[in-house]
Each structure stands twice: as structure tokens, then as C-alpha cells.
């Protein structure tokens, strides 16, 4: 068997490594002799030789030493016995071991290939010859598949077997040399030194270092971040480069300005209507008070000088300012709501709104100049001033009154009131006033009765052949002559009927005598919204004639009264 020269170990580190191997796989000698164990360490074969000598026969102290040998593909254990001179004849080796004599006749015991154990005691078939015969998380040591992690890693370190090789590492939250000791880690140490690129910041998130670009920078935080832009050309056409960032192009406009559009990185800025100033610096209101505005736009409304009439009135309406307050009205030949729309007058507009009084009826009519006018009348059975109020009358006919009263203007009144002439006597009969001159007087009882001494007394008719209310006198031939008294009409031989009136005095204060009848003299006389009295035409309290004209008839067309 070949022998190799003994070489010292290269360094103390190698010695520590070899001692570790002894912990895993060395088998201490159970009997006197020399054990030589060969281990594979990477690409090297390390042979560790340990010698044990019986002190009673030793010529020198017990000693142990370690040697480094050249590569050897197969582990080999060789035991030398002290039975020198006896050879192998007495079979000094253990069960399953083989015995060979040296040139000096010294027996050498060894376990055959594929076996392991102490050849002086027993050789057993090995569990493995190399790592490939073990699981991935095991290593082949002295023919056995074992965990190679035992005693390899430092304090608090983790050991993981990768392809039969133990790998030491510090667990999460700890740091240090995993072959020596792992200590608790300061989370911020994960960012010292920073694993991130340039222009970045490192933060520990859930125990993991996280890289991000600094504000205003873009790019990959692992390789490095850069400014978003250096010039406008690096931004989209509706943006511009501001402080190394692409910003909205409209941000170039000043305070209060509006941004019309952005073209080729440049904004088109404008001051709103009514604002003045530089649109790229600041737009301010045109005014802060009415005193800041010109005459044509005298009102300061929300910082803008405006004419208060703009948009205040409806279609076709007129607007006039009273101070700074707009007053809307329809033109004289139009009507409607001046805040909505004005339109030309129609006949139906004469009574809308109704200019008449309570319970009165308004109908379109014409005045004396044939101009269209509203006509106010009290309905049948009502009496009063149709411009103010109509009230239900006391009566509808004479039959509803006492015999000595007459139904005049829907009221039961004494028919004698003001009916007879001066000096005449009046007696109410069958609702009529009978006027006669007293004895000793003569004349027309409806006009005047005078004393008889100045006039001859007319002969009286002995038998009155005349009709009701008729007068009888004898002519020169003594023949009765019948006639209706002054102011009466009819057949004097049948009945003389007094007309409703002879003059305006016979009517109520609100009526006039027209063709023997009391009628409203204002009918067909006044314009729209006008009040009528017997002697003049005037507008009602809330209305006025255009240009304060006193008479509507001065206009060629119907002119209603307009609101004040």
C-alpha cells in the first residue's frame, strides 16, 4: 500500500474545519491501533489520521496528528494491530474485515469496499458510498446519510441543505455572520447602504427595503430616477415644463383669467368680460362700486358695469331707469306683462284686466268718436256706480213697491220727488206722480203754477171725458178738449204716460236724460281705464293719460289710460 509524506495543515482555519469534520464523522478507536479516515471536502480529499497506543507497551507518549493527503476517490480505513510477527494466520481482524500482511509480516485490517465500521471489531455494509445515494437534504458521512447541518452554523442562524451541502443564513429580522452569530437587526439597516438607484429614497416597509423616486423624479428606482422634464418638448402639447415637471398649460394664466386653449405648450389666456388687467398676471373686476362706472352703464353688478335695463324687461317692452332701478312698461299701443312680453291691443284687451267696479259688467264698446272703449254697466237688478260698485236693487219694477211709491233705479222711492213744477201739488197714485196746480193758480203743473188773478180762469169741463193723467178744458164753443200735460206722452183720451225723464235733473246723479230715458251718459264716451263724469273725462287713480292729456278724444285712435 502506498504511503504519502506528511504535510502540515495550511492554516488555523483549515484546522478548525477539520475538527468540525471529526465531530460529524470520526469514529474513535475502540482498541489499540491506528485509524486513518479519508473524507471528501469539495474537490479535495482530506485524510485525518488518529493513533491510539497502549500505554503499557508504548515506547513514547500517546499522540494524535492530522495529515493532508492528495485526492483519493474512495474513503479508506486501515487499522494496524500490535500482533507483529503473528501475521494474519490467527485472523486478528473483526467480522467481515480483510487482513493483509505488510512486508515485515505485520497484519493490516481493513473493511472491504462498500463496508464501514471498525475492522478490528466488525465491518457492516455502508448505507451510502457518496452523496448521490442520499436525499437532497442529507450528506454521506462514514457510509451513513446524515443531516450535514449539525454544528455548522452560528448562534441564531438558520441552516438549509441544498444539494447535500449545508447553507447558513441569518433569519428575517436578524443580521450578522451566519457561521458565527446572528443578532437582531435595526429595520433601517436594510437601507444602509441604500440598495436603490440615484435620486431615490429607501424606506423599510413590512421589513422589506422599498425604493421610490424622489418627488419630481420619474424612472426606475432600482436603476436610477431622473427629472420628468428639462424642456417643454418633453411634455405633451397641452403641457409645459415647470420646475422639471410637466404641468397643465392653463396654469400659465393669471389669477381670475380664463384659459381659452393651449397650443404648442403655450396657453391662450383672456380676462372675462367686465374684467381688466393682464391675463397672464391677474384679472380684476371692472368696478367695485357704481361710482366706477360710466354713464351708459351706470350700475356696478358683480364687478361689471352694466345698464340695469339689459335683460330686465320682456319682449317689446320699454325700460326706463328711476335712479338705478329698471321700470318696465308696455308701449302705448301695446299691452301685456312688460316683464314677459308686450303685444298689440285687441278688442278683448279692453276688459282685461277688468276696469269696472264690483259686480259690474265690462263689454267692449265705442265712444262718440267711434273709438273702441271698455263699457262698464251694472247688470239688471243692480244699481250704483259701475266704475266702483254695483249693488242689488230694492226692486225690479213698480209692482214690487207700495202704491204710493215707484221703482226708480231699482229703489222704491216717492215718485213725487222733484217731479212737479214750481208751486204745483203732487200726489202719488198707482206708483205715478200726479201734478196739479192748486186752486186759484193756473199754468203747467209740471213747469210752474201761477196765481189766477193775472189770467182768466179757464172754464172747467163738467164731465171729464179725458183719459188718465190727461187735462180737460172747454174751447170757445164749450167743447171739452183733452191734452196730455207738459212732459207727458200718450193718447189723452186713454192715458197720458209721463216719460222716465224730461231733463237730466229727472235722473239720478249717475245718469242723464236721453230721449225720455235715464241712461249712463258715460257709455261709449271714455277710453280704457278712464273714469267718466258728466262734465269731463279723467283717468282713474292708478292710471294716467299719455302726456297727461285731459281728453282721450284728442287722439285719432283709441288711447287707454296707462299705469302711472
PDB file of C-alpha atoms in Angstrom, residues 274-445:
ATOM      1  CA  UNK A 274     -66.063  93.071 -17.380  1.00  0.00           C
ATOM      2  CA  UNK A 275     -62.571  92.319 -16.043  1.00  0.00           C
ATOM      3  CA  UNK A 276     -59.411  94.243 -16.790  1.00  0.00           C
ATOM      4  CA  UNK A 277     -55.702  93.600 -16.338  1.00  0.00           C
ATOM      5  CA  UNK A 278     -53.067  91.222 -17.733  1.00  0.00           C
ATOM      6  CA  UNK A 279     -54.495  87.696 -18.255  1.00  0.00           C
ATOM      7  CA  UNK A 280     -51.037  86.237 -17.539  1.00  0.00           C
ATOM      8  CA  UNK A 281     -50.715  88.148 -14.248  1.00  0.00           C
ATOM      9  CA  UNK A 282     -54.142  88.990 -12.789  1.00  0.00           C
ATOM     10  CA  UNK A 283     -57.612  89.984 -13.995  1.00  0.00           C
ATOM     11  CA  UNK A 284     -59.582  92.186 -11.632  1.00  0.00           C
ATOM     12  CA  UNK A 285     -63.235  93.380 -11.692  1.00  0.00           C
ATOM     13  CA  UNK A 286     -64.096  96.367 -13.851  1.00  0.00           C
ATOM     14  CA  UNK A 287     -65.659  98.119 -10.884  1.00  0.00           C
ATOM     15  CA  UNK A 288     -66.072  97.949  -7.130  1.00  0.00           C
ATOM     16  CA  UNK A 289     -68.937 100.439  -6.877  1.00  0.00           C
ATOM     17  CA  UNK A 290     -71.396 102.407  -9.034  1.00  0.00           C
ATOM     18  CA  UNK A 291     -69.064 105.418  -8.966  1.00  0.00           C
ATOM     19  CA  UNK A 292     -66.545 103.441 -11.039  1.00  0.00           C
ATOM     20  CA  UNK A 293     -68.965 103.033 -13.976  1.00  0.00           C
ATOM     21  CA  UNK A 294     -69.640 105.317 -16.993  1.00  0.00           C
ATOM     22  CA  UNK A 295     -72.997 106.950 -17.740  1.00  0.00           C
ATOM     23  CA  UNK A 296     -74.103 104.377 -20.323  1.00  0.00           C
ATOM     24  CA  UNK A 297     -73.502 101.522 -17.853  1.00  0.00           C
ATOM     25  CA  UNK A 298     -74.118 103.197 -14.510  1.00  0.00           C
ATOM     26  CA  UNK A 299     -74.578 100.164 -12.234  1.00  0.00           C
ATOM     27  CA  UNK A 300     -71.760  98.023 -10.800  1.00  0.00           C
ATOM     28  CA  UNK A 301     -73.208  94.495 -10.743  1.00  0.00           C
ATOM     29  CA  UNK A 302     -70.891  91.714  -9.552  1.00  0.00           C
ATOM     30  CA  UNK A 303     -67.842  93.755 -10.514  1.00  0.00           C
ATOM     31  CA  UNK A 304     -69.115  94.581 -14.027  1.00  0.00           C
ATOM     32  CA  UNK A 305     -70.513  97.921 -15.190  1.00  0.00           C
ATOM     33  CA  UNK A 306     -73.941  97.279 -16.690  1.00  0.00           C
ATOM     34  CA  UNK A 307     -77.101  99.036 -17.783  1.00  0.00           C
ATOM     35  CA  UNK A 308     -79.730  97.735 -15.312  1.00  0.00           C
ATOM     36  CA  UNK A 309     -82.250  97.641 -18.156  1.00  0.00           C
ATOM     37  CA  UNK A 310     -80.278  94.951 -20.007  1.00  0.00           C
ATOM     38  CA  UNK A 311     -82.406  91.825 -19.903  1.00  0.00           C
ATOM     39  CA  UNK A 312     -84.731  93.262 -17.236  1.00  0.00           C
ATOM     40  CA  UNK A 313     -87.896  93.644 -19.328  1.00  0.00           C
ATOM     41  CA  UNK A 314     -89.868  91.357 -21.612  1.00  0.00           C
ATOM     42  CA  UNK A 315     -90.186  91.296 -25.393  1.00  0.00           C
ATOM     43  CA  UNK A 316     -91.249  94.618 -26.975  1.00  0.00           C
ATOM     44  CA  UNK A 317     -91.355  96.295 -23.531  1.00  0.00           C
ATOM     45  CA  UNK A 318     -89.909  99.712 -22.740  1.00  0.00           C
ATOM     46  CA  UNK A 319     -87.418 100.136 -19.893  1.00  0.00           C
ATOM     47  CA  UNK A 320     -86.688 103.374 -18.069  1.00  0.00           C
ATOM     48  CA  UNK A 321     -84.397 103.911 -15.119  1.00  0.00           C
ATOM     49  CA  UNK A 322     -85.509 105.501 -11.898  1.00  0.00           C
ATOM     50  CA  UNK A 323     -82.175 106.001 -10.285  1.00  0.00           C
ATOM     51  CA  UNK A 324     -80.592 102.599 -10.910  1.00  0.00           C
ATOM     52  CA  UNK A 325     -83.892 100.689 -10.763  1.00  0.00           C
ATOM     53  CA  UNK A 326     -85.297  99.454 -14.099  1.00  0.00           C
ATOM     54  CA  UNK A 327     -89.004 100.231 -14.679  1.00  0.00           C
ATOM     55  CA  UNK A 328     -90.683  98.125 -17.360  1.00  0.00           C
ATOM     56  CA  UNK A 329     -93.846  99.140 -19.251  1.00  0.00           C
ATOM     57  CA  UNK A 330     -95.579  98.268 -22.494  1.00  0.00           C
ATOM     58  CA  UNK A 331     -95.699 100.953 -25.237  1.00  0.00           C
ATOM     59  CA  UNK A 332     -98.947 102.995 -25.501  1.00  0.00           C
ATOM     60  CA  UNK A 333    -100.282 100.908 -28.409  1.00  0.00           C
ATOM     61  CA  UNK A 334     -99.463  97.568 -26.788  1.00  0.00           C
ATOM     62  CA  UNK A 335    -100.494  95.572 -23.771  1.00  0.00           C
ATOM     63  CA  UNK A 336     -99.329  92.524 -21.811  1.00  0.00           C
ATOM     64  CA  UNK A 337     -96.929  91.743 -18.994  1.00  0.00           C
ATOM     65  CA  UNK A 338     -93.958  94.068 -19.521  1.00  0.00           C
ATOM     66  CA  UNK A 339     -91.723  91.613 -17.669  1.00  0.00           C
ATOM     67  CA  UNK A 340     -92.609  88.840 -20.139  1.00  0.00           C
ATOM     68  CA  UNK A 341     -93.969  90.195 -23.445  1.00  0.00           C
ATOM     69  CA  UNK A 342     -95.922  93.128 -24.863  1.00  0.00           C
ATOM     70  CA  UNK A 343     -98.267  92.721 -27.849  1.00  0.00           C
ATOM     71  CA  UNK A 344    -100.651  94.950 -29.840  1.00  0.00           C
ATOM     72  CA  UNK A 345    -104.057  95.687 -28.312  1.00  0.00           C
ATOM     73  CA  UNK A 346    -107.100  93.611 -29.291  1.00  0.00           C
ATOM     74  CA  UNK A 347    -110.767  94.268 -28.533  1.00  0.00           C
ATOM     75  CA  UNK A 348    -110.662  91.598 -25.844  1.00  0.00           C
ATOM     76  CA  UNK A 349    -107.919  93.508 -24.057  1.00  0.00           C
ATOM     77  CA  UNK A 350    -110.306  96.396 -23.299  1.00  0.00           C
ATOM     78  CA  UNK A 351    -111.776  94.425 -20.424  1.00  0.00           C
ATOM     79  CA  UNK A 352    -108.583  92.665 -19.308  1.00  0.00           C
ATOM     80  CA  UNK A 353    -107.905  93.494 -16.604  1.00  0.00           C
ATOM     81  CA  UNK A 354    -111.492  94.438 -15.770  1.00  0.00           C
ATOM     82  CA  UNK A 355    -111.540  98.204 -15.170  1.00  0.00           C
ATOM     83  CA  UNK A 356    -115.099  98.131 -13.785  1.00  0.00           C
ATOM     84  CA  UNK A 357    -116.283  98.055 -10.207  1.00  0.00           C
ATOM     85  CA  UNK A 358    -117.598  95.211  -8.092  1.00  0.00           C
ATOM     86  CA  UNK A 359    -120.447  93.264  -9.749  1.00  0.00           C
ATOM     87  CA  UNK A 360    -120.180  95.498 -12.798  1.00  0.00           C
ATOM     88  CA  UNK A 361    -120.071  94.090 -16.321  1.00  0.00           C
ATOM     89  CA  UNK A 362    -117.395  95.147 -18.814  1.00  0.00           C
ATOM     90  CA  UNK A 363    -118.076  94.909 -22.552  1.00  0.00           C
ATOM     91  CA  UNK A 364    -116.041  96.262 -25.450  1.00  0.00           C
ATOM     92  CA  UNK A 365    -117.736  99.299 -26.985  1.00  0.00           C
ATOM     93  CA  UNK A 366    -117.155 102.552 -28.780  1.00  0.00           C
ATOM     94  CA  UNK A 367    -117.131 106.184 -27.752  1.00  0.00           C
ATOM     95  CA  UNK A 368    -118.694 109.104 -29.636  1.00  0.00           C
ATOM     96  CA  UNK A 369    -115.684 109.258 -31.951  1.00  0.00           C
ATOM     97  CA  UNK A 370    -116.175 105.586 -32.742  1.00  0.00           C
ATOM     98  CA  UNK A 371    -113.048 104.601 -30.824  1.00  0.00           C
ATOM     99  CA  UNK A 372    -113.002 101.266 -29.033  1.00  0.00           C
ATOM    100  CA  UNK A 373    -113.626 101.668 -25.301  1.00  0.00           C
ATOM    101  CA  UNK A 374    -114.488  99.428 -22.358  1.00  0.00           C
ATOM    102  CA  UNK A 375    -118.099  99.977 -21.226  1.00  0.00           C
ATOM    103  CA  UNK A 376    -118.961  99.405 -17.553  1.00  0.00           C
ATOM    104  CA  UNK A 377    -122.607  98.793 -16.647  1.00  0.00           C
ATOM    105  CA  UNK A 378    -124.436  97.417 -13.652  1.00  0.00           C
ATOM    106  CA  UNK A 379    -126.270  94.194 -14.529  1.00  0.00           C
ATOM    107  CA  UNK A 380    -130.105  94.114 -14.431  1.00  0.00           C
ATOM    108  CA  UNK A 381    -131.347  94.300 -10.893  1.00  0.00           C
ATOM    109  CA  UNK A 382    -128.271  96.156  -9.681  1.00  0.00           C
ATOM    110  CA  UNK A 383    -127.662  99.830  -9.135  1.00  0.00           C
ATOM    111  CA  UNK A 384    -124.741 102.050  -8.299  1.00  0.00           C
ATOM    112  CA  UNK A 385    -121.617 103.413  -9.982  1.00  0.00           C
ATOM    113  CA  UNK A 386    -120.389 100.735 -12.342  1.00  0.00           C
ATOM    114  CA  UNK A 387    -116.844 102.085 -12.049  1.00  0.00           C
ATOM    115  CA  UNK A 388    -116.758 101.493  -8.299  1.00  0.00           C
ATOM    116  CA  UNK A 389    -119.501  99.063  -7.203  1.00  0.00           C
ATOM    117  CA  UNK A 390    -122.911  97.746  -8.212  1.00  0.00           C
ATOM    118  CA  UNK A 391    -125.316  96.613  -5.502  1.00  0.00           C
ATOM    119  CA  UNK A 392    -128.503  94.611  -5.854  1.00  0.00           C
ATOM    120  CA  UNK A 393    -131.545  96.957  -6.122  1.00  0.00           C
ATOM    121  CA  UNK A 394    -134.572  97.095  -3.811  1.00  0.00           C
ATOM    122  CA  UNK A 395    -136.921  96.401  -6.677  1.00  0.00           C
ATOM    123  CA  UNK A 396    -137.126  95.375 -10.277  1.00  0.00           C
ATOM    124  CA  UNK A 397    -140.486  97.018 -11.137  1.00  0.00           C
ATOM    125  CA  UNK A 398    -143.138  99.336  -9.655  1.00  0.00           C
ATOM    126  CA  UNK A 399    -145.222  96.329  -8.718  1.00  0.00           C
ATOM    127  CA  UNK A 400    -142.667  95.449  -6.081  1.00  0.00           C
ATOM    128  CA  UNK A 401    -143.200  98.803  -4.363  1.00  0.00           C
ATOM    129  CA  UNK A 402    -146.133 100.283  -2.425  1.00  0.00           C
ATOM    130  CA  UNK A 403    -148.839 102.038  -4.489  1.00  0.00           C
ATOM    131  CA  UNK A 404    -147.611 105.450  -3.413  1.00  0.00           C
ATOM    132  CA  UNK A 405    -144.006 104.653  -4.424  1.00  0.00           C
ATOM    133  CA  UNK A 406    -142.322 103.953  -7.734  1.00  0.00           C
ATOM    134  CA  UNK A 407    -139.365 101.688  -8.600  1.00  0.00           C
ATOM    135  CA  UNK A 408    -136.790 104.152  -9.782  1.00  0.00           C
ATOM    136  CA  UNK A 409    -133.229 102.961 -10.310  1.00  0.00           C
ATOM    137  CA  UNK A 410    -134.186  99.697  -8.578  1.00  0.00           C
ATOM    138  CA  UNK A 411    -135.201 101.610  -5.412  1.00  0.00           C
ATOM    139  CA  UNK A 412    -138.746 102.162  -4.092  1.00  0.00           C
ATOM    140  CA  UNK A 413    -138.970 105.953  -3.770  1.00  0.00           C
ATOM    141  CA  UNK A 414    -141.626 108.681  -3.651  1.00  0.00           C
ATOM    142  CA  UNK A 415    -142.388 109.403  -7.319  1.00  0.00           C
ATOM    143  CA  UNK A 416    -143.283 112.994  -6.399  1.00  0.00           C
ATOM    144  CA  UNK A 417    -139.692 113.876  -5.534  1.00  0.00           C
ATOM    145  CA  UNK A 418    -138.807 116.763  -7.871  1.00  0.00           C
ATOM    146  CA  UNK A 419    -141.358 115.793 -10.470  1.00  0.00           C
ATOM    147  CA  UNK A 420    -143.782 118.734 -10.376  1.00  0.00           C
ATOM    148  CA  UNK A 421    -143.232 122.351 -11.335  1.00  0.00           C
ATOM    149  CA  UNK A 422    -142.902 125.384  -9.116  1.00  0.00           C
ATOM    150  CA  UNK A 423    -145.995 125.945  -6.988  1.00  0.00           C
ATOM    151  CA  UNK A 424    -147.611 122.706  -8.162  1.00  0.00           C
ATOM    152  CA  UNK A 425    -149.007 119.976  -5.961  1.00  0.00           C
ATOM    153  CA  UNK A 426    -148.057 116.317  -6.316  1.00  0.00           C
ATOM    154  CA  UNK A 427    -149.975 113.243  -5.336  1.00  0.00           C
ATOM    155  CA  UNK A 428    -148.679 109.675  -5.813  1.00  0.00           C
ATOM    156  CA  UNK A 429    -151.235 107.412  -7.435  1.00  0.00           C
ATOM    157  CA  UNK A 430    -150.539 103.916  -8.743  1.00  0.00           C
ATOM    158  CA  UNK A 431    -146.792 104.496  -8.472  1.00  0.00           C
ATOM    159  CA  UNK A 432    -147.050 107.688 -10.567  1.00  0.00           C
ATOM    160  CA  UNK A 433    -146.659 111.342  -9.631  1.00  0.00           C
ATOM    161  CA  UNK A 434    -149.844 113.380 -10.414  1.00  0.00           C
ATOM    162  CA  UNK A 435    -149.063 117.082 -10.573  1.00  0.00           C
ATOM    163  CA  UNK A 436    -151.832 119.721 -10.345  1.00  0.00           C
ATOM    164  CA  UNK A 437    -151.925 123.422  -9.770  1.00  0.00           C
ATOM    165  CA  UNK A 438    -153.664 124.400  -6.558  1.00  0.00           C
ATOM    166  CA  UNK A 439    -156.987 126.234  -6.605  1.00  0.00           C
ATOM    167  CA  UNK A 440    -156.531 129.853  -7.542  1.00  0.00           C
ATOM    168  CA  UNK A 441    -153.488 129.102  -9.672  1.00  0.00           C
ATOM    169  CA  UNK A 442    -153.042 128.066 -13.191  1.00  0.00           C
ATOM    170  CA  UNK A 443    -150.261 127.005 -15.527  1.00  0.00           C
ATOM    171  CA  UNK A 444    -148.395 123.812 -16.428  1.00  0.00           C
ATOM    172  CA  UNK A 445    -148.152 121.891 -13.167  1.00  0.00           C
TER     173      UNK A 445
END
